[in-house]
Tab-separated table of C-alpha atoms in Angstrom:
chain	number	residue	atom	x	y	z
A	1118	MET	CA	-39.059	-51.327	4.173
A	1119	HIS	CA	-40.965	-53.995	6.071
A	1120	ILE	CA	-39.084	-54.711	9.286
A	1121	PRO	CA	-39.103	-58.463	10.049
A	1122	ASP	CA	-39.284	-60.136	13.470
A	1123	GLY	CA	-36.017	-60.039	15.384
A	1124	PHE	CA	-34.810	-56.550	14.410
A	1125	LEU	CA	-36.513	-54.559	17.173
A	1126	ASP	CA	-35.930	-54.849	20.903
A	1127	PRO	CA	-38.912	-55.093	23.307
A	1128	PHE	CA	-38.750	-51.369	24.185
A	1129	TRP	CA	-39.074	-50.251	20.549
A	1130	ILE	CA	-41.721	-52.884	19.865
A	1131	MET	CA	-43.821	-51.343	22.660
A	1132	VAL	CA	-43.108	-47.719	21.703
A	1133	THR	CA	-44.007	-48.249	18.039
A	1134	TYR	CA	-47.139	-50.258	18.843
A	1135	ALA	CA	-48.241	-47.565	21.318
A	1136	ALA	CA	-47.634	-44.734	18.829
A	1137	THR	CA	-49.494	-46.579	16.076
A	1138	ILE	CA	-52.474	-47.457	18.299
A	1139	ALA	CA	-52.636	-43.820	19.518
A	1140	TYR	CA	-52.710	-42.549	15.919
A	1141	ALA	CA	-55.332	-45.155	14.980
A	1142	VAL	CA	-57.573	-44.002	17.862
A	1143	VAL	CA	-57.232	-40.313	16.907
A	1144	ALA	CA	-57.817	-41.122	13.220
A	1145	TRP	CA	-60.926	-43.141	14.113
A	1146	SER	CA	-62.320	-40.286	16.233
A	1147	LYS	CA	-61.916	-37.966	13.202
A	1148	ILE	CA	-63.729	-40.222	10.736
A	1149	LYS	CA	-66.288	-41.960	12.983
A	1150	GLY	CA	-69.785	-41.592	11.582
A	1151	ARG	CA	-68.588	-39.622	8.558
A	1152	LEU	CA	-67.683	-42.477	6.239
A	1153	THR	CA	-69.930	-43.530	3.390
A	1154	GLN	CA	-70.141	-47.018	1.903
A	1155	GLU	CA	-68.829	-45.674	-1.376
A	1156	GLN	CA	-65.796	-44.200	0.349
A	1157	ILE	CA	-64.976	-47.452	2.118
A	1158	ILE	CA	-65.191	-49.387	-1.157
A	1159	SER	CA	-62.994	-46.763	-2.822
A	1160	MET	CA	-60.433	-47.030	0.003
A	1161	SER	CA	-60.334	-50.821	-0.285
A	1162	VAL	CA	-59.816	-50.617	-4.075
A	1163	LEU	CA	-56.877	-48.258	-3.508
A	1164	ALA	CA	-55.526	-50.593	-0.802
A	1165	ALA	CA	-55.769	-53.553	-3.207
A	1166	GLY	CA	-53.921	-51.557	-5.888
A	1167	ILE	CA	-51.152	-50.561	-3.461
A	1168	PHE	CA	-50.881	-54.185	-2.261
A	1169	VAL	CA	-50.331	-55.408	-5.839
A	1170	ALA	CA	-47.920	-52.549	-6.657
A	1171	GLN	CA	-45.836	-53.534	-3.619
A	1172	MET	CA	-45.418	-57.041	-5.083
A	1173	LEU	CA	-43.354	-55.633	-7.967
A	1174	ASN	CA	-39.796	-55.699	-6.637
A	1175	TRP	CA	-37.356	-53.875	-8.887
A	1176	PRO	CA	-33.730	-54.886	-8.661
A	1177	LEU	CA	-31.419	-51.912	-9.180
A	1178	PRO	CA	-27.780	-51.513	-10.129
A	1179	GLY	CA	-25.585	-51.118	-7.064
A	1180	GLY	CA	-26.855	-54.194	-5.264
A	1181	THR	CA	-30.186	-53.019	-3.937
A	1182	SER	CA	-33.869	-53.307	-4.835
A	1183	LEU	CA	-37.005	-51.325	-4.283
A	1184	HIS	CA	-40.742	-51.568	-4.477
A	1185	PHE	CA	-43.390	-48.860	-4.499
A	1186	VAL	CA	-44.736	-48.194	-0.975
A	1187	GLY	CA	-47.754	-45.962	-1.639
A	1188	GLY	CA	-48.229	-44.238	1.731
A	1189	ALA	CA	-47.950	-40.750	0.261
A	1190	LEU	CA	-50.391	-41.701	-2.505
A	1191	ALA	CA	-52.947	-42.842	0.097
A	1192	GLY	CA	-52.432	-39.618	2.101
A	1193	ILE	CA	-52.740	-37.377	-0.959
A	1194	LEU	CA	-55.959	-39.025	-2.123
A	1195	PHE	CA	-57.685	-39.663	1.221
A	1196	GLY	CA	-56.035	-37.358	3.735
A	1197	PRO	CA	-54.104	-38.245	6.901
A	1198	TRP	CA	-56.906	-40.110	8.691
A	1199	LEU	CA	-58.470	-42.251	5.960
A	1200	GLY	CA	-55.091	-42.668	4.253
A	1201	PHE	CA	-53.802	-44.234	7.462
A	1202	TYR	CA	-56.523	-46.894	7.334
A	1203	VAL	CA	-55.859	-47.620	3.655
A	1204	MET	CA	-52.190	-48.360	4.391
A	1205	ALA	CA	-52.874	-50.114	7.698
A	1206	LEU	CA	-55.204	-52.522	5.862
A	1207	VAL	CA	-52.456	-53.331	3.331
A	1208	LEU	CA	-49.806	-53.832	6.025
A	1209	VAL	CA	-51.972	-55.941	8.348
A	1210	VAL	CA	-52.930	-58.296	5.497
A	1211	GLN	CA	-49.293	-58.521	4.357
A	1212	THR	CA	-48.173	-59.460	7.860
A	1213	LEU	CA	-50.968	-61.823	8.920
A	1214	VAL	CA	-51.494	-63.626	5.601
A	1215	PHE	CA	-48.046	-63.533	3.971
A	1216	HIS	CA	-45.592	-62.930	6.835
A	1217	ASP	CA	-44.316	-59.899	4.934
A	1218	GLY	CA	-43.125	-57.816	7.890
A	1219	GLY	CA	-42.882	-59.223	11.400
A	1220	ILE	CA	-45.771	-59.441	13.851
A	1221	THR	CA	-43.561	-57.836	16.529
A	1222	ALA	CA	-42.637	-55.130	13.999
A	1223	LEU	CA	-46.179	-54.484	12.792
A	1224	GLY	CA	-46.501	-51.412	15.023
A	1225	ALA	CA	-43.284	-50.000	13.571
A	1226	ASN	CA	-44.164	-50.884	9.984
A	1227	ILE	CA	-47.604	-49.268	10.264
A	1228	PHE	CA	-46.064	-46.224	11.954
A	1229	ASN	CA	-43.438	-45.789	9.213
A	1230	MET	CA	-45.575	-46.475	6.153
A	1231	ALA	CA	-49.112	-45.584	7.302
A	1232	VAL	CA	-48.343	-42.607	9.563
A	1233	VAL	CA	-45.030	-40.978	8.529
A	1234	ASP	CA	-45.325	-41.639	4.780
A	1235	VAL	CA	-49.050	-40.785	4.679
A	1236	VAL	CA	-48.794	-37.574	6.751
A	1237	VAL	CA	-45.677	-36.253	4.980
A	1238	GLY	CA	-47.170	-36.981	1.561
A	1239	TYR	CA	-50.438	-35.290	2.482
A	1240	TYR	CA	-48.886	-32.103	3.920
A	1241	LEU	CA	-46.377	-31.584	1.112
A	1242	TYR	CA	-49.103	-32.066	-1.490
A	1243	ARG	CA	-51.420	-29.610	0.282
A	1244	ALA	CA	-48.537	-27.100	0.602
A	1245	ALA	CA	-47.930	-27.268	-3.153
A	1246	ILE	CA	-51.649	-26.753	-3.862
A	1247	ARG	CA	-51.742	-23.774	-1.455
A	1248	ALA	CA	-48.646	-22.237	-3.036
A	1249	MET	CA	-49.553	-22.767	-6.698
A	1250	GLY	CA	-53.319	-23.172	-6.712
A	1251	GLU	CA	-55.345	-26.231	-7.730
A	1252	THR	CA	-53.542	-26.752	-11.052
A	1253	ARG	CA	-52.253	-29.862	-12.816
A	1254	LYS	CA	-48.681	-28.604	-12.389
A	1255	ALA	CA	-49.179	-28.093	-8.628
A	1256	ARG	CA	-50.635	-31.602	-8.312
A	1257	LEU	CA	-47.692	-33.146	-10.177
A	1258	ILE	CA	-45.060	-31.240	-8.179
A	1259	GLY	CA	-46.828	-31.745	-4.839
A	1260	ALA	CA	-47.364	-35.469	-5.431
A	1261	PHE	CA	-43.758	-35.954	-6.554
A	1262	LEU	CA	-42.338	-34.125	-3.522
A	1263	GLY	CA	-44.770	-35.871	-1.168
A	1264	GLY	CA	-43.913	-39.298	-2.592
A	1265	TRP	CA	-40.191	-38.570	-2.406
A	1266	LEU	CA	-39.949	-37.005	1.070
A	1267	GLY	CA	-42.544	-39.391	2.496
A	1268	ILE	CA	-40.376	-42.380	1.681
A	1269	VAL	CA	-37.172	-40.638	2.856
A	1270	LEU	CA	-38.671	-39.817	6.271
A	1271	ALA	CA	-40.297	-43.251	6.565
A	1272	GLY	CA	-36.821	-44.682	5.863
A	1273	LEU	CA	-35.360	-42.382	8.515
A	1274	ALA	CA	-37.942	-43.627	11.042
A	1275	ALA	CA	-37.143	-47.270	10.216
A	1276	GLY	CA	-33.411	-46.501	10.456
A	1277	LEU	CA	-33.889	-44.962	13.911
A	1278	GLU	CA	-36.001	-47.902	15.127
A	1279	ILE	CA	-33.567	-50.615	14.042
A	1280	GLY	CA	-30.498	-48.500	14.930
A	1281	LEU	CA	-31.693	-47.871	18.480
A	1282	SER	CA	-32.661	-51.526	19.016
A	1283	PRO	CA	-29.329	-53.386	19.208
A	1284	SER	CA	-27.640	-53.596	22.587
A	1285	PHE	CA	-24.499	-51.856	21.306
A	1286	PRO	CA	-24.515	-48.043	21.202
A	1287	TYR	CA	-24.411	-45.809	18.108
A	1288	GLY	CA	-26.318	-48.209	15.852
A	1289	VAL	CA	-28.164	-45.199	14.432
A	1290	GLU	CA	-24.862	-43.786	13.159
A	1291	VAL	CA	-24.780	-46.788	10.847
A	1292	SER	CA	-28.451	-47.380	10.036
A	1293	VAL	CA	-29.715	-43.805	9.559
A	1294	PRO	CA	-27.207	-42.739	6.860
A	1295	VAL	CA	-27.799	-46.016	4.961
A	1296	MET	CA	-31.593	-45.702	5.100
A	1297	VAL	CA	-31.775	-41.963	4.374
A	1298	THR	CA	-29.192	-41.952	1.566
A	1299	TRP	CA	-30.670	-44.946	-0.256
A	1300	HIS	CA	-34.245	-43.725	0.133
A	1301	ALA	CA	-33.299	-40.219	-1.019
A	1302	VAL	CA	-32.193	-41.855	-4.288
A	1303	LEU	CA	-34.899	-44.538	-4.555
A	1304	GLY	CA	-37.539	-42.049	-3.400
A	1305	VAL	CA	-37.279	-40.302	-6.765
A	1306	ILE	CA	-38.965	-43.344	-8.335
A	1307	GLU	CA	-41.635	-43.388	-5.591
A	1308	GLY	CA	-42.203	-39.665	-6.222
A	1309	LEU	CA	-42.524	-40.151	-9.982
A	1310	ILE	CA	-45.001	-43.030	-9.637
A	1311	THR	CA	-47.033	-41.075	-7.038
A	1312	ALA	CA	-47.172	-38.004	-9.312
A	1313	LEU	CA	-48.130	-40.041	-12.404
A	1314	VAL	CA	-50.872	-41.980	-10.586
A	1315	VAL	CA	-52.374	-38.837	-8.977
A	1316	ASP	CA	-52.280	-37.016	-12.321
A	1317	TYR	CA	-53.830	-39.978	-14.168
A	1318	LEU	CA	-56.664	-40.351	-11.629
A	1319	TYR	CA	-57.454	-36.606	-11.821
A	1320	GLN	CA	-57.273	-36.491	-15.634
A	1321	ARG	CA	-59.553	-39.534	-15.887
A	1322	LYS	CA	-61.892	-38.125	-13.186
A	1323	SER	CA	-61.609	-41.496	-11.456
A	1324	PRO	CA	-64.358	-42.561	-9.025
A	1325	ILE	CA	-61.555	-42.831	-6.429
A	1326	ILE	CA	-61.035	-39.048	-6.655
A	1327	GLU	CA	-64.797	-38.493	-6.566
A	1328	ALA	CA	-65.230	-40.663	-3.458
A	1329	ALA	CA	-62.266	-39.062	-1.699
A	1330	ALA	CA	-63.517	-35.539	-2.418
A	1331	LYS	CA	-67.145	-36.202	-1.398
A	1332	VAL	CA	-66.416	-36.459	2.281
A	1333	ALA	CA	-62.939	-35.017	2.354
A	1334	VAL	CA	-61.764	-35.623	5.888
A	1335	HIS	CA	-58.692	-33.468	6.136
A	1336	ALA	CA	-56.335	-32.603	8.949
A	1337	THR	CA	-58.419	-29.611	9.888
A	1338	ALA	CA	-61.531	-31.766	10.430
B	84	MET	CA	-73.036	-54.208	-2.360
B	85	ALA	CA	-70.473	-55.927	-4.610
B	86	GLY	CA	-72.061	-53.899	-7.415
B	87	LEU	CA	-70.325	-50.871	-5.906
B	88	LEU	CA	-67.062	-52.452	-7.051
B	89	GLY	CA	-68.289	-52.253	-10.642
B	90	ARG	CA	-67.394	-48.558	-10.774
B	91	TYR	CA	-63.777	-49.496	-10.236
B	92	ARG	CA	-63.511	-51.974	-13.113
B	93	GLY	CA	-60.607	-50.020	-14.655
B	94	ALA	CA	-58.579	-49.916	-11.449
B	95	LEU	CA	-59.234	-53.598	-10.703
B	96	LEU	CA	-58.286	-54.568	-14.271
B	97	ALA	CA	-55.012	-52.634	-13.927
B	98	ALA	CA	-54.338	-54.452	-10.634
B	99	ALA	CA	-55.035	-57.812	-12.330
B	100	VAL	CA	-52.566	-57.027	-15.138
B	101	LEU	CA	-49.892	-56.013	-12.592
B	102	LEU	CA	-50.601	-59.205	-10.665
B	103	ILE	CA	-50.079	-61.387	-13.750
B	104	ILE	CA	-46.695	-59.794	-14.515
B	105	SER	CA	-45.661	-59.590	-10.835
B	106	PRO	CA	-43.708	-62.915	-10.734
B	107	VAL	CA	-41.282	-61.485	-13.307
B	108	PHE	CA	-40.182	-59.022	-10.624
B	109	GLY	CA	-41.124	-60.736	-7.374
B	110	VAL	CA	-39.781	-64.191	-8.235
B	111	VAL	CA	-37.668	-64.402	-11.425
B	112	LEU	CA	-35.618	-61.188	-11.104
B	113	ALA	CA	-35.547	-61.420	-7.304
B	114	GLU	CA	-33.922	-64.870	-7.601
B	115	LYS	CA	-31.596	-63.865	-10.448
B	116	VAL	CA	-30.360	-60.588	-9.021
B	117	GLY	CA	-31.204	-61.117	-5.355
B	118	TYR	CA	-33.760	-59.009	-3.556
B	119	HIS	CA	-31.858	-56.697	-1.285
B	120	GLU	CA	-33.489	-53.479	-0.169
B	121	PRO	CA	-31.859	-50.675	1.885
B	122	LEU	CA	-33.294	-52.095	5.121
B	123	ASP	CA	-31.383	-55.346	4.477
B	124	VAL	CA	-28.195	-53.342	3.846
B	125	ALA	CA	-28.622	-51.442	7.138
B	126	ALA	CA	-29.508	-54.634	9.048
B	127	GLU	CA	-26.405	-56.416	7.738
B	128	LYS	CA	-24.183	-53.557	8.888
B	129	LEU	CA	-25.800	-53.697	12.334
B	130	GLY	CA	-25.534	-57.482	12.477
B	131	LEU	CA	-29.295	-57.867	12.915
B	132	GLU	CA	-30.847	-61.227	12.092
B	133	GLU	CA	-34.417	-62.178	11.405
B	134	HIS	CA	-35.984	-64.324	14.141
B	135	PRO	CA	-39.528	-65.287	13.188
B	136	VAL	CA	-41.620	-65.594	16.352
B	137	ALA	CA	-43.551	-68.475	14.760
B	138	GLU	CA	-44.716	-69.494	11.315
B	139	TRP	CA	-48.357	-68.581	11.618
B	140	THR	CA	-49.113	-67.393	8.086
B	141	PRO	CA	-50.764	-69.654	5.527
B	142	PHE	CA	-48.968	-68.211	2.477
B	143	SER	CA	-45.570	-67.191	3.821
B	144	ASP	CA	-43.531	-65.017	1.417
B	145	TYR	CA	-46.329	-65.100	-1.163
B	146	THR	CA	-46.048	-68.838	-1.788
B	147	VAL	CA	-48.910	-71.310	-2.040
B	148	PRO	CA	-48.169	-74.851	-0.833
B	149	GLY	CA	-48.024	-77.252	-3.788
B	150	LEU	CA	-47.688	-74.596	-6.486
B	151	PRO	CA	-44.526	-73.487	-8.294
B	152	ASP	CA	-43.203	-70.142	-7.050
B	153	THR	CA	-44.267	-68.100	-10.099
B	154	ILE	CA	-47.873	-69.368	-10.208
B	155	GLY	CA	-47.997	-69.321	-6.406
B	156	TYR	CA	-46.981	-65.649	-6.409
B	157	ILE	CA	-49.927	-64.732	-8.655
B	158	VAL	CA	-52.370	-66.885	-6.659
B	159	ALA	CA	-51.073	-65.466	-3.353
B	160	GLY	CA	-51.480	-61.939	-4.751
B	161	ALA	CA	-55.039	-62.731	-5.858
B	162	ILE	CA	-55.771	-64.072	-2.349
B	163	GLY	CA	-54.411	-60.828	-0.858
B	164	VAL	CA	-56.540	-58.676	-3.157
B	165	THR	CA	-59.619	-60.800	-2.334
B	166	VAL	CA	-58.995	-60.485	1.423
B	167	ILE	CA	-58.531	-56.688	1.178
B	168	LEU	CA	-61.632	-56.153	-0.983
B	169	GLY	CA	-63.568	-58.596	1.232
B	170	ILE	CA	-62.702	-56.579	4.344
B	171	GLY	CA	-63.751	-53.431	2.460
B	172	LEU	CA	-67.106	-54.933	1.479
B	173	VAL	CA	-67.792	-56.154	5.038
B	174	ALA	CA	-66.852	-52.735	6.477
B	175	ALA	CA	-69.076	-51.014	3.908
B	176	ARG	CA	-71.971	-53.323	4.792
B	177	LEU	CA	-71.572	-52.390	8.473
B	178	THR	CA	-71.696	-48.683	7.595
B	179	LYS	CA	-74.959	-46.779	7.468
B	180	GLN	CA	-75.416	-45.165	4.062
């Protein structure tokens, strides 16, 4: 889902960079002075894990491929503000060190995978916990739905950005159905991995869960 | 400070294992089957083409100059993990406990 250089026109480059910088500023104002060293280390370990997971590209029947994205996972574990920084770290390193995703598209890529995916994953997970209580079943269902819808809506955002960029009209009529349909199918795998990882970390009482819970910076903060 | 990472031995070990098997997916299968994600499908239909603004990255596409693609993929991944954890350690050091 990493948009390369050349796909976005100058207007959408500016809009996506502006939206991403605005979110980064708000997120920073929410977490400023509240982060502990342990939390930062925990966030960087999760970022490293997501970075490696993204290197596993799975070819699929039907002529397409996918890799795990992890935005919903970051949002579920660290909330919408810290989760953003976990994913932004992954995406910035991918772009600046490996040219995975364009420099002109970095604003869009961070917006899609570190804002949309993170926020959707977080809210769906919290909704499941509110509806069913803090149970293992609620965590599994919430993480699955968050992982699935997060990737679908991130795909929708990417489809809109590239579809609105070309000089000919109605590009979105082509790009949005392709992106949403494929990600609705592939998102099932993202949802399953997200649910299994969240469940595993909770069952093992991982230090990542401990660090995230210690200074839980949630949307209400 | 790096001792803080010790608590995450399990997670880092899992990442190392994934890294070692990653070329199977990222290089071997990608070359055999062709890596083609939905974004590429949509871009093709729109007639969009990649235009790199410049080649500024040292390890473009997870390759390391002078190394075969499979080994280079693992080394590039290890470099990425090191950079990410390094940034985390520096940020943690700058944070008041």
